[in-house]
Amino acid sequence: MAVSSDILQRALDREKQSRKEAERILEQKATELYSLTQELSKSKHQLEILVENKSSEMSSLIQNIIDPYLLLDLNGYIINMNKASSDLFSEIQSDIPEGRLNLIDLVPIDERSRMAVAFQQMVEQGYVKDVQLSVKNKSGSFIHLLINASIVYNNEGVATAAQGIARDITTLKHLQDEKDKLFEDIEIRNEELNEYAHIVSHDLKSPLRGMNSLIHWIKTDKSNTLSENSLSMFEMIDKSILKMERLISGILKYSTSVIENEDQELVSMETVIRDVMDVIQVPDYITVNLPEKLPTFLVSQNRIDQIVQNLMTNAVKYVPKVDGLITWHYKELEDKHQFAIEDNGIGIAKKHHDRIFQVFQSLTDHKDSSGIGLSIVKKVVKSLGGDIWVESEEGKGATFYFTIAIQNRNI
Amino acid sequence: MKGIVFTEFLDLVESKFGLEMVDKIISSSDLESGGSYTSIGTYEFSDMLQLITNLSNNTDISVDDLLLIYGEHFFSVLKSSYPAMLAEYSGSLELLSSIENHIHVEVRKIYPDAELPSFEILSRSDDSLRMVYRSSRAMHMFGLGLMRSTFKHFNQKSDIQYEKIEEDGSVVEFKVQLLS
């Protein structure tokens, strides 16, 4: 069945029309494409400039890093390194191979296996931290390096490279070694000193004991013949011997009071005070008042005990035998705890305020006072980063203030 | 509406009913384009509406059935034009549930001015899919044709039910069940 020529003609016209339409559209698309291409090449150019600037910023940054810095591919081949790196390598490796360098070639042979292990570890976990490596330089002395390295990932999270930075810690290590040795020395010295102090005090005390025995024998033998006067002189000799013995014990205590480094622990000041009250058996005629708030803080238990015990003993000693009153105070300062112990005792004249903290200064001739107590307290307080002072007037009681540095709670 | 929908349609009409039928439906329509179409152009939807209505009038086949047949045919056009896109899917349900979030996203990259229907997924399981077709063109039967060809392409059997939510066919829910 033939199609009429009219229909064919119309079909042909439509085809022509659509071809022209297609050509027009294509022309228009071509123009659009052209201007798009222009724009793209402009953007590309700007991007290239940007990349160039960034790269030169980056490379000057890398060059300016003081520590040796390396950028490696994942097989250990060097992509980029700064001058500090090449200086380091030429210091430790006399024959650096030509051409493409692998990190392993730059490390001395006997350190290669360790380096390979560290590299593998970095690839597996993404980083290595504070790896210590000791290499010999050409003159034979050791360079100690602290290496930190990590994998570089692209924006799709795929590992593309590795970067590492090595810090020369040779000087630091030497200092550390020296410090360790010094500490060791000090420990030995302290022990020696301790021993020495014990020997000295023992040696000094034994003639005293001899004298004491001899006097006792004389008194026993001659009790009938000695005059009243002689007996009272013997009594005084006895007292002097006792005083001498106490002084010797005091010196020993003072010299060993803060020698040992002691562990710090969290200590409740209220518990410390109450325990001391039990130990020294505060008599019933004395009232002890504690403030509402007392801190719990990081300190050496022994030292705070020592301070509190000394100050409490003093206060108990000097308050009146009727209506004795001891009052503790507390204030938290910016970086210190400040405590005060107030008594209604005999008080201390102003001119003596400094003297009482010196060795062998006891203002009274109290029978069990060596005059060493407060000097030890001062030494211990100083060792805890604090200070001690007194506010008092003669006859009007005394208040001893002491501070203790607040330790970093994070330690 | 994209030109390729017109050119493919007219080619199909010519091959099934002859050039006279093409001439007849064009001549009896008042077309914006004058009756000439190129696949790279964009034309009025009212042109398509008139052509298909006139074809229905001249063949006694309903507009819905014509759209269904055309949809089934149009899948082969897409298959030869975008084989890579099709290859990304392992099965019909994967493809159908990706129309909105992948296929149409890609289409918009090539034709920013394309006016596309939306397919909202209501539920999806390993062997079933419920989704809502929305388009002011009300061409859900064209969509049904495309779906049927999709299952044929993946050699899968299916049962596709649909229900007009709007009487004019602008919102239609499809329930697709994969048969083993």
XYZ file of C-alpha atoms in Angstrom, chain A residues 1-4 6-8 10-11 13-15 17-19 21-23 25-26 29, chain B residues 10-11 14 19-20 22-23 26-27 33-43 110:
42
model
C 0.000 0.000 0.000
C 1.640 3.204 -1.198
C 1.708 6.254 0.972
C 0.381 9.356 -0.687
C 1.250 14.630 0.293
C 1.929 12.647 3.428
C 5.503 11.969 2.362
C 4.739 16.653 4.997
C 6.907 14.027 6.673
C 9.102 18.929 5.756
C 8.887 17.867 9.389
C 12.217 16.070 9.130
C 12.331 21.357 10.212
C 13.545 19.137 13.031
C 17.022 18.905 11.494
C 15.941 22.823 14.988
C 18.572 20.294 16.037
C 21.294 22.303 14.331
C 20.135 23.753 19.445
C 23.553 22.237 18.821
C 25.061 24.281 23.015
C 6.401 9.055 16.755
C 8.866 6.360 15.614
C 5.151 4.875 12.548
C 3.347 6.926 8.426
C -0.269 7.807 7.628
C 1.733 9.775 12.213
C 0.523 12.293 9.649
C -0.072 15.479 13.804
C -2.454 17.083 11.350
C 6.128 22.754 17.655
C 4.289 22.463 14.357
C 4.892 18.700 14.475
C 8.647 18.515 14.069
C 10.681 17.189 17.005
C 14.331 16.559 17.676
C 15.558 14.382 20.516
C 17.775 17.137 21.849
C 14.987 19.729 22.106
C 12.431 20.409 24.808
C 8.704 20.688 24.010
C 22.454 16.221 32.407
